mmCIF file of C-alpha atoms and ligand atoms in Angstrom:
data_model
loop_
_atom_site.group_PDB
_atom_site.id
_atom_site.type_symbol
_atom_site.label_atom_id
_atom_site.label_comp_id
_atom_site.label_asym_id
_atom_site.label_seq_id
_atom_site.Cartn_x
_atom_site.Cartn_y
_atom_site.Cartn_z
ATOM 1 C CA MET U 1 8.017 -15.538 2.943
ATOM 2 C CA SER U 2 8.409 -14.340 -0.627
ATOM 3 C CA VAL U 3 5.960 -13.885 -3.479
ATOM 4 C CA GLU U 4 6.501 -17.526 -4.521
ATOM 5 C CA GLY U 5 3.183 -19.325 -4.951
ATOM 6 C CA LYS U 6 1.174 -16.150 -4.268
ATOM 7 C CA THR U 7 -1.412 -14.884 -6.741
ATOM 8 C CA ALA U 8 -0.940 -11.309 -7.904
ATOM 9 C CA VAL U 9 -3.602 -9.328 -9.754
ATOM 10 C CA ILE U 10 -2.123 -6.349 -11.585
ATOM 11 C CA THR U 11 -4.567 -3.888 -13.146
ATOM 12 C CA GLY U 12 -3.582 -2.234 -16.432
ATOM 13 C CA SER U 13 -0.829 -4.720 -17.162
ATOM 14 C CA ASN U 14 -0.701 -5.278 -20.919
ATOM 15 C CA SER U 15 1.904 -2.503 -21.221
ATOM 16 C CA GLY U 16 4.509 -0.448 -19.358
ATOM 17 C CA ILE U 17 4.851 -0.602 -15.581
ATOM 18 C CA GLY U 18 2.002 -3.096 -15.061
ATOM 19 C CA LEU U 19 3.490 -5.548 -17.536
ATOM 20 C CA GLY U 20 6.953 -5.043 -16.001
ATOM 21 C CA VAL U 21 5.582 -5.714 -12.513
ATOM 22 C CA ALA U 22 3.747 -8.849 -13.736
ATOM 23 C CA LYS U 23 6.934 -10.185 -15.382
ATOM 24 C CA GLU U 24 9.046 -9.477 -12.291
ATOM 25 C CA LEU U 25 6.545 -11.116 -9.893
ATOM 26 C CA ALA U 26 6.216 -14.151 -12.222
ATOM 27 C CA ARG U 27 10.027 -14.393 -12.428
ATOM 28 C CA LEU U 28 10.043 -14.528 -8.614
ATOM 29 C CA GLY U 29 7.499 -17.371 -8.628
ATOM 30 C CA ALA U 30 4.132 -15.623 -8.254
ATOM 31 C CA ASN U 31 1.105 -16.598 -10.303
ATOM 32 C CA VAL U 32 -0.063 -13.503 -12.132
ATOM 33 C CA VAL U 33 -3.325 -12.132 -13.494
ATOM 34 C CA LEU U 34 -2.862 -9.548 -16.239
ATOM 35 C CA ASN U 35 -5.587 -7.072 -17.103
ATOM 36 C CA SER U 36 -6.640 -4.259 -19.380
ATOM 37 C CA PHE U 37 -9.842 -3.028 -21.034
ATOM 38 C CA THR U 38 -9.035 -4.727 -24.367
ATOM 39 C CA ASP U 39 -9.476 -8.418 -25.153
ATOM 40 C CA THR U 40 -7.157 -9.206 -28.061
ATOM 41 C CA ASP U 41 -5.126 -12.282 -29.001
ATOM 42 C CA GLU U 42 -2.020 -10.269 -28.145
ATOM 43 C CA ASP U 43 -3.298 -9.634 -24.614
ATOM 44 C CA HIS U 44 -3.740 -13.378 -24.016
ATOM 45 C CA LYS U 45 -0.410 -14.151 -25.715
ATOM 46 C CA LEU U 46 1.365 -11.840 -23.253
ATOM 47 C CA ALA U 47 0.124 -14.061 -20.430
ATOM 48 C CA GLU U 48 1.087 -17.237 -22.330
ATOM 49 C CA GLN U 49 4.573 -15.854 -22.935
ATOM 50 C CA ILE U 50 5.070 -14.979 -19.248
ATOM 51 C CA ALA U 51 3.911 -18.480 -18.273
ATOM 52 C CA MET U 52 6.293 -20.065 -20.806
ATOM 53 C CA GLU U 53 9.283 -17.975 -19.739
ATOM 54 C CA THR U 54 8.819 -18.294 -15.971
ATOM 55 C CA GLY U 55 6.849 -21.495 -15.341
ATOM 56 C CA ALA U 56 4.338 -19.410 -13.369
ATOM 57 C CA THR U 57 0.604 -19.533 -13.996
ATOM 58 C CA ALA U 58 -0.336 -16.419 -15.947
ATOM 59 C CA ARG U 59 -3.831 -15.426 -17.047
ATOM 60 C CA TYR U 60 -5.259 -12.406 -18.806
ATOM 61 C CA ILE U 61 -8.665 -11.143 -17.652
ATOM 62 C CA GLN U 62 -10.357 -8.309 -19.550
ATOM 63 C CA ALA U 63 -11.988 -5.684 -17.331
ATOM 64 C CA ASP U 64 -12.499 -1.960 -17.871
ATOM 65 C CA MET U 65 -11.198 -0.172 -14.789
ATOM 66 C CA SER U 66 -13.460 2.828 -15.501
ATOM 67 C CA ASP U 67 -16.457 0.593 -14.660
ATOM 68 C CA PRO U 68 -16.986 -0.117 -10.915
ATOM 69 C CA ASP U 69 -18.771 -3.443 -11.559
ATOM 70 C CA ALA U 70 -15.976 -4.594 -13.883
ATOM 71 C CA CYS U 71 -13.362 -3.738 -11.222
ATOM 72 C CA ARG U 72 -15.148 -5.952 -8.713
ATOM 73 C CA ALA U 73 -15.758 -8.676 -11.318
ATOM 74 C CA LEU U 74 -12.004 -8.791 -12.063
ATOM 75 C CA ILE U 75 -11.290 -9.804 -8.457
ATOM 76 C CA GLU U 76 -14.135 -12.324 -8.496
ATOM 77 C CA LYS U 77 -12.881 -13.904 -11.748
ATOM 78 C CA ALA U 78 -9.305 -14.014 -10.441
ATOM 79 C CA GLY U 79 -10.551 -16.205 -7.547
ATOM 80 C CA GLN U 80 -7.475 -15.915 -5.362
ATOM 81 C CA VAL U 81 -5.785 -12.550 -4.819
ATOM 82 C CA ASP U 82 -2.907 -12.349 -2.387
ATOM 83 C CA ILE U 83 -1.194 -9.342 -3.933
ATOM 84 C CA LEU U 84 -3.301 -6.602 -5.510
ATOM 85 C CA VAL U 85 -1.381 -4.082 -7.610
ATOM 86 C CA ASN U 86 -3.567 -1.137 -8.605
ATOM 87 C CA ASN U 87 -1.677 0.214 -11.587
ATOM 88 C CA ALA U 88 -4.133 1.125 -14.386
ATOM 89 C CA GLY U 89 -3.814 4.776 -15.243
ATOM 90 C CA ILE U 90 -4.174 7.399 -17.945
ATOM 91 C CA GLN U 91 -3.111 11.015 -18.334
ATOM 92 C CA HIS U 92 -4.515 14.180 -19.907
ATOM 93 C CA VAL U 93 -2.797 17.550 -19.929
ATOM 94 C CA ALA U 94 -4.789 20.827 -20.065
ATOM 95 C CA ALA U 95 -5.290 23.995 -18.014
ATOM 96 C CA ILE U 96 -8.161 23.794 -15.507
ATOM 97 C CA PRO U 97 -10.635 26.064 -17.368
ATOM 98 C CA GLU U 98 -10.158 24.042 -20.550
ATOM 99 C CA PHE U 99 -9.891 20.604 -18.906
ATOM 100 C CA PRO U 100 -12.545 18.403 -20.588
ATOM 101 C CA VAL U 101 -15.107 17.165 -18.045
ATOM 102 C CA ASP U 102 -15.196 13.681 -19.590
ATOM 103 C CA LYS U 103 -11.380 13.430 -19.225
ATOM 104 C CA TRP U 104 -11.601 14.538 -15.584
ATOM 105 C CA ASN U 105 -14.249 11.879 -14.871
ATOM 106 C CA GLN U 106 -12.322 9.176 -16.752
ATOM 107 C CA ILE U 107 -9.036 9.894 -14.958
ATOM 108 C CA ILE U 108 -10.692 9.929 -11.526
ATOM 109 C CA ALA U 109 -12.496 6.663 -12.385
ATOM 110 C CA ILE U 110 -9.472 4.766 -13.768
ATOM 111 C CA ASN U 111 -6.629 6.231 -11.675
ATOM 112 C CA LEU U 112 -8.457 6.480 -8.326
ATOM 113 C CA SER U 113 -11.924 4.908 -8.047
ATOM 114 C CA SER U 114 -10.806 1.592 -9.602
ATOM 115 C CA ALA U 115 -8.366 1.110 -6.700
ATOM 116 C CA PHE U 116 -11.245 1.602 -4.241
ATOM 117 C CA HIS U 117 -13.441 -0.969 -6.018
ATOM 118 C CA THR U 118 -10.728 -3.633 -6.449
ATOM 119 C CA THR U 119 -9.580 -3.156 -2.850
ATOM 120 C CA ALA U 120 -13.169 -3.435 -1.589
ATOM 121 C CA ALA U 121 -13.536 -6.739 -3.453
ATOM 122 C CA ALA U 122 -10.063 -8.060 -2.586
ATOM 123 C CA LEU U 123 -9.949 -7.426 1.188
ATOM 124 C CA PRO U 124 -12.518 -10.154 2.060
ATOM 125 C CA VAL U 125 -10.523 -12.620 -0.105
ATOM 126 C CA MET U 126 -7.262 -11.643 1.631
ATOM 127 C CA ARG U 127 -8.938 -11.909 5.057
ATOM 128 C CA ALA U 128 -10.191 -15.406 4.225
ATOM 129 C CA ALA U 129 -6.635 -16.406 3.209
ATOM 130 C CA GLY U 130 -5.121 -14.728 6.291
ATOM 131 C CA TRP U 131 -2.585 -12.702 4.288
ATOM 132 C CA GLY U 132 -2.585 -9.897 1.780
ATOM 133 C CA ARG U 133 -0.686 -7.068 0.164
ATOM 134 C CA VAL U 134 -2.228 -4.033 -1.525
ATOM 135 C CA VAL U 135 0.266 -2.043 -3.584
ATOM 136 C CA ASN U 136 -1.024 1.077 -5.285
ATOM 137 C CA ILE U 137 1.032 2.583 -8.093
ATOM 138 C CA ALA U 138 0.649 6.288 -7.340
ATOM 139 C CA SER U 139 3.244 8.758 -8.659
ATOM 140 C CA ALA U 140 5.587 11.563 -7.666
ATOM 141 C CA HIS U 141 2.400 13.453 -8.601
ATOM 142 C CA GLY U 142 0.765 11.796 -5.562
ATOM 143 C CA LEU U 143 3.110 13.905 -3.419
ATOM 144 C CA THR U 144 3.794 17.012 -5.528
ATOM 145 C CA ALA U 145 1.986 18.847 -8.322
ATOM 146 C CA SER U 146 2.612 20.100 -11.841
ATOM 147 C CA PRO U 147 0.489 22.591 -13.760
ATOM 148 C CA PHE U 148 -2.001 21.284 -16.348
ATOM 149 C CA LYS U 149 -2.339 17.851 -14.700
ATOM 150 C CA SER U 150 -5.248 18.635 -12.336
ATOM 151 C CA ALA U 151 -7.122 15.338 -12.664
ATOM 152 C CA TYR U 152 -3.984 13.186 -12.571
ATOM 153 C CA VAL U 153 -2.505 14.991 -9.543
ATOM 154 C CA ALA U 154 -5.859 14.930 -7.719
ATOM 155 C CA ALA U 155 -6.320 11.221 -8.464
ATOM 156 C CA LYS U 156 -2.775 10.305 -7.404
ATOM 157 C CA HIS U 157 -3.049 12.312 -4.141
ATOM 158 C CA GLY U 158 -6.345 10.472 -3.647
ATOM 159 C CA VAL U 159 -4.611 7.128 -4.162
ATOM 160 C CA VAL U 160 -2.120 8.010 -1.422
ATOM 161 C CA GLY U 161 -5.031 8.862 0.912
ATOM 162 C CA LEU U 162 -6.881 5.659 0.036
ATOM 163 C CA THR U 163 -3.678 3.704 0.742
ATOM 164 C CA LYS U 164 -3.474 5.166 4.260
ATOM 165 C CA VAL U 165 -7.124 4.350 5.031
ATOM 166 C CA THR U 166 -6.685 0.784 3.686
ATOM 167 C CA ALA U 167 -3.647 0.386 5.953
ATOM 168 C CA LEU U 168 -5.539 1.613 9.031
ATOM 169 C CA GLU U 169 -8.536 -0.644 8.372
ATOM 170 C CA THR U 170 -6.230 -3.680 8.086
ATOM 171 C CA ALA U 171 -3.612 -2.628 10.650
ATOM 172 C CA GLU U 172 -4.222 -5.500 13.087
ATOM 173 C CA GLU U 173 -4.280 -8.128 10.332
ATOM 174 C CA PRO U 174 -1.465 -9.696 8.269
ATOM 175 C CA ILE U 175 -2.403 -7.367 5.431
ATOM 176 C CA THR U 176 -0.489 -4.245 4.383
ATOM 177 C CA ALA U 177 -1.263 -1.406 1.987
ATOM 178 C CA ASN U 178 1.350 0.896 0.519
ATOM 179 C CA ALA U 179 1.818 3.185 -2.455
ATOM 180 C CA ILE U 180 4.784 3.333 -4.800
ATOM 181 C CA CYS U 181 5.456 6.812 -6.166
ATOM 182 C CA PRO U 182 7.513 6.557 -9.361
ATOM 183 C CA GLY U 183 9.101 9.541 -11.032
ATOM 184 C CA TYR U 184 9.503 9.215 -14.793
ATOM 185 C CA VAL U 185 9.692 5.603 -15.978
ATOM 186 C CA LEU U 186 10.545 4.973 -19.630
ATOM 187 C CA THR U 187 7.362 3.177 -20.729
ATOM 188 C CA PRO U 188 5.747 3.270 -24.208
ATOM 189 C CA LEU U 189 3.532 6.087 -22.856
ATOM 190 C CA VAL U 190 6.533 8.289 -22.070
ATOM 191 C CA GLU U 191 8.512 7.176 -25.160
ATOM 192 C CA ALA U 192 5.595 8.354 -27.337
ATOM 193 C CA GLN U 193 5.892 11.907 -25.955
ATOM 194 C CA ILE U 194 9.528 12.299 -27.055
ATOM 195 C CA PRO U 195 9.114 12.940 -30.839
ATOM 196 C CA ASP U 196 6.457 15.657 -30.329
ATOM 197 C CA THR U 197 8.502 17.355 -27.639
ATOM 198 C CA MET U 198 11.589 17.260 -29.917
ATOM 199 C CA LYS U 199 9.558 19.080 -32.585
ATOM 200 C CA LYS U 200 7.896 21.506 -30.164
ATOM 201 C CA TYR U 201 11.177 22.745 -28.641
ATOM 202 C CA ASP U 202 13.426 22.016 -31.658
ATOM 203 C CA MET U 203 15.626 19.827 -29.470
ATOM 204 C CA ASP U 204 17.417 16.518 -30.055
ATOM 205 C CA ARG U 205 16.275 13.409 -28.177
ATOM 206 C CA ASP U 206 18.985 13.568 -25.473
ATOM 207 C CA THR U 207 18.167 17.200 -24.670
ATOM 208 C CA VAL U 208 14.429 16.472 -24.466
ATOM 209 C CA VAL U 209 15.079 13.556 -22.112
ATOM 210 C CA ARG U 210 17.500 15.477 -19.891
ATOM 211 C CA ASP U 211 16.054 19.005 -19.866
ATOM 212 C CA VAL U 212 12.322 18.388 -20.317
ATOM 213 C CA LEU U 213 11.301 14.905 -19.146
ATOM 214 C CA LEU U 214 13.954 14.500 -16.455
ATOM 215 C CA ASP U 215 14.040 18.182 -15.531
ATOM 216 C CA ARG U 216 12.675 17.424 -12.032
ATOM 217 C CA GLN U 217 14.412 14.047 -11.626
ATOM 218 C CA PRO U 218 17.812 14.880 -10.065
ATOM 219 C CA SER U 219 19.376 11.505 -10.972
ATOM 220 C CA LYS U 220 18.777 12.403 -14.661
ATOM 221 C CA GLU U 221 17.906 8.751 -15.189
ATOM 222 C CA PHE U 222 14.550 7.079 -15.788
ATOM 223 C CA ALA U 223 13.355 4.549 -13.221
ATOM 224 C CA THR U 224 12.797 1.133 -14.823
ATOM 225 C CA VAL U 225 9.778 -1.159 -14.793
ATOM 226 C CA GLU U 226 12.018 -3.850 -13.254
ATOM 227 C CA GLN U 227 12.797 -1.504 -10.351
ATOM 228 C CA ILE U 228 9.085 -0.896 -9.785
ATOM 229 C CA GLY U 229 8.506 -4.689 -9.934
ATOM 230 C CA GLY U 230 11.318 -5.227 -7.426
ATOM 231 C CA THR U 231 9.770 -2.638 -5.100
ATOM 232 C CA VAL U 232 6.404 -4.441 -5.275
ATOM 233 C CA ALA U 233 8.186 -7.724 -4.466
ATOM 234 C CA PHE U 234 9.913 -6.074 -1.490
ATOM 235 C CA LEU U 235 6.576 -4.735 -0.185
ATOM 236 C CA ALA U 236 5.186 -8.269 -0.477
ATOM 237 C CA SER U 237 8.112 -9.788 1.448
ATOM 238 C CA ASP U 238 8.338 -10.552 5.171
ATOM 239 C CA ALA U 239 10.885 -7.749 5.559
ATOM 240 C CA ALA U 240 8.057 -5.322 4.768
ATOM 241 C CA ALA U 241 5.440 -6.850 7.084
ATOM 242 C CA GLN U 242 5.467 -3.742 9.328
ATOM 243 C CA ILE U 243 5.574 -1.285 6.434
ATOM 244 C CA THR U 244 2.015 -0.138 5.921
ATOM 245 C CA GLY U 245 0.186 3.053 5.072
ATOM 246 C CA THR U 246 3.206 4.702 3.556
ATOM 247 C CA THR U 247 4.663 5.774 0.221
ATOM 248 C CA ILE U 248 7.928 4.623 -1.337
ATOM 249 C CA SER U 249 9.344 7.028 -3.900
ATOM 250 C CA VAL U 250 11.228 5.550 -6.852
ATOM 251 C CA ASP U 251 11.952 8.918 -8.419
ATOM 252 C CA GLY U 252 15.704 9.573 -8.577
ATOM 253 C CA GLY U 253 15.343 12.259 -5.891
ATOM 254 C CA TRP U 254 12.402 14.231 -7.418
ATOM 255 C CA THR U 255 10.559 14.606 -4.097
ATOM 256 C CA ALA U 256 13.768 15.471 -2.204
ATOM 257 C CA LEU U 257 13.960 18.785 -4.056
HETATM 258 P P1 NAD E 1 0.956 2.632 -19.915
HETATM 259 O O1 NAD E 1 0.050 3.458 -20.765
HETATM 260 O O2 NAD E 1 2.088 1.909 -20.552
HETATM 261 O O3 NAD E 1 0.100 1.618 -19.037
HETATM 262 C C1 NAD E 1 -1.178 1.912 -18.566
HETATM 263 C C2 NAD E 1 -1.924 0.619 -18.448
HETATM 264 O O4 NAD E 1 -3.248 0.907 -18.003
HETATM 265 C C3 NAD E 1 -2.044 -0.078 -19.811
HETATM 266 O O5 NAD E 1 -1.896 -1.467 -19.629
HETATM 267 C C4 NAD E 1 -3.456 0.263 -20.238
HETATM 268 O O6 NAD E 1 -4.014 -0.698 -21.109
HETATM 269 C C5 NAD E 1 -4.151 0.259 -18.878
HETATM 270 N N1 NAD E 1 -5.438 0.935 -18.893
HETATM 271 C C6 NAD E 1 -5.754 2.169 -19.361
HETATM 272 N N2 NAD E 1 -7.075 2.385 -19.254
HETATM 273 C C7 NAD E 1 -7.616 1.262 -18.690
HETATM 274 C C8 NAD E 1 -8.925 0.858 -18.336
HETATM 275 N N3 NAD E 1 -9.988 1.659 -18.546
HETATM 276 N N4 NAD E 1 -9.086 -0.361 -17.804
HETATM 277 C C9 NAD E 1 -8.051 -1.200 -17.609
HETATM 278 N N5 NAD E 1 -6.784 -0.878 -17.934
HETATM 279 C C10 NAD E 1 -6.574 0.343 -18.460
HETATM 280 O O7 NAD E 1 1.507 3.631 -18.787
HETATM 281 P P2 NAD E 1 2.541 3.385 -17.596
HETATM 282 O O8 NAD E 1 3.525 4.482 -17.726
HETATM 283 O O9 NAD E 1 3.000 1.982 -17.517
HETATM 284 O O10 NAD E 1 1.614 3.726 -16.328
HETATM 285 C C11 NAD E 1 1.168 2.741 -15.411
HETATM 286 C C12 NAD E 1 0.845 3.406 -14.073
HETATM 287 O O11 NAD E 1 2.013 3.991 -13.539
HETATM 288 C C13 NAD E 1 -0.210 4.519 -14.184
HETATM 289 O O12 NAD E 1 -1.064 4.493 -13.069
HETATM 290 C C14 NAD E 1 0.647 5.766 -14.176
HETATM 291 O O13 NAD E 1 -0.051 6.875 -13.680
HETATM 292 C C15 NAD E 1 1.758 5.337 -13.229
HETATM 293 N N6 NAD E 1 2.992 6.121 -13.361
HETATM 294 C C16 NAD E 1 3.698 6.121 -14.522
HETATM 295 C C17 NAD E 1 4.861 6.880 -14.596
HETATM 296 C C18 NAD E 1 5.734 6.907 -15.844
HETATM 297 O O14 NAD E 1 6.651 7.723 -15.912
HETATM 298 N N7 NAD E 1 5.539 6.051 -16.824
HETATM 299 C C19 NAD E 1 5.269 7.629 -13.494
HETATM 300 C C20 NAD E 1 4.506 7.612 -12.338
HETATM 301 C C21 NAD E 1 3.356 6.839 -12.274
#
């Protein structure tokens, strides 16, 4: 069994990894539900474009993943959800004593609690259908830490823990739950950090990429959104039916160090 004909809900998917995963799953024949907190013409056009290019059904549903009720409403509005990809996430960088409390709360809500709420709403739907896949986009920071990223690292470690509990609660059913732990992926979010870092360290772009961004990524290459999409598709395939409660690193060797 492949993802063909399955319905995938991908949170935070009007940009970056989420959008890449949605495109890859649609290319492989899944119907996709895109999401973010905005509700613009461009958001809906992204879904139309995916549908046009792949022949899959693609919808955009607005829902703010910092709001528990909205997380649950997203699943309800989607109707069917065979593959749930919890991807929405934000970052803030500051030392612990200076870390703004509102940023801490927002990161925990969007990067961690949203996955709990969507999973809680999706599991009964998956059980009724007799099949399901939960794929949480964690991070290399779900397995290791960096200074100044307290909320992000705590949330991503939490996502890995939530993944394990989801797997245990569904272990005897045809439902799996796993986390993907990407290293650096060249998304608009990461691309936007390059000019400032060039200025800060007086470095050219290649040096910033190699010595700052990819410092901890031994391959010295970014992972791609297509590779993350392919990993989601693998986790949704029959070959992965006994893979549950684990993490798959897509990090060029970061966590091997
Ligand atoms: P991105 O900023 O391009 O995408 C984040 C997505 O989340 C966007 O679609 C954004 O609209 C959405 N989002 C933000 N706040 C939201 C909210 N309140 N409600 C709904 N949607 C919201 O960043 P990305 O790099 O594609 O990151 C996607 C995920 O991958 C995140 O969870 C991130 O932590 C994780 N990740 C990224 C990298 C990387 O190097 N880019 C590495 C490891 C993990």
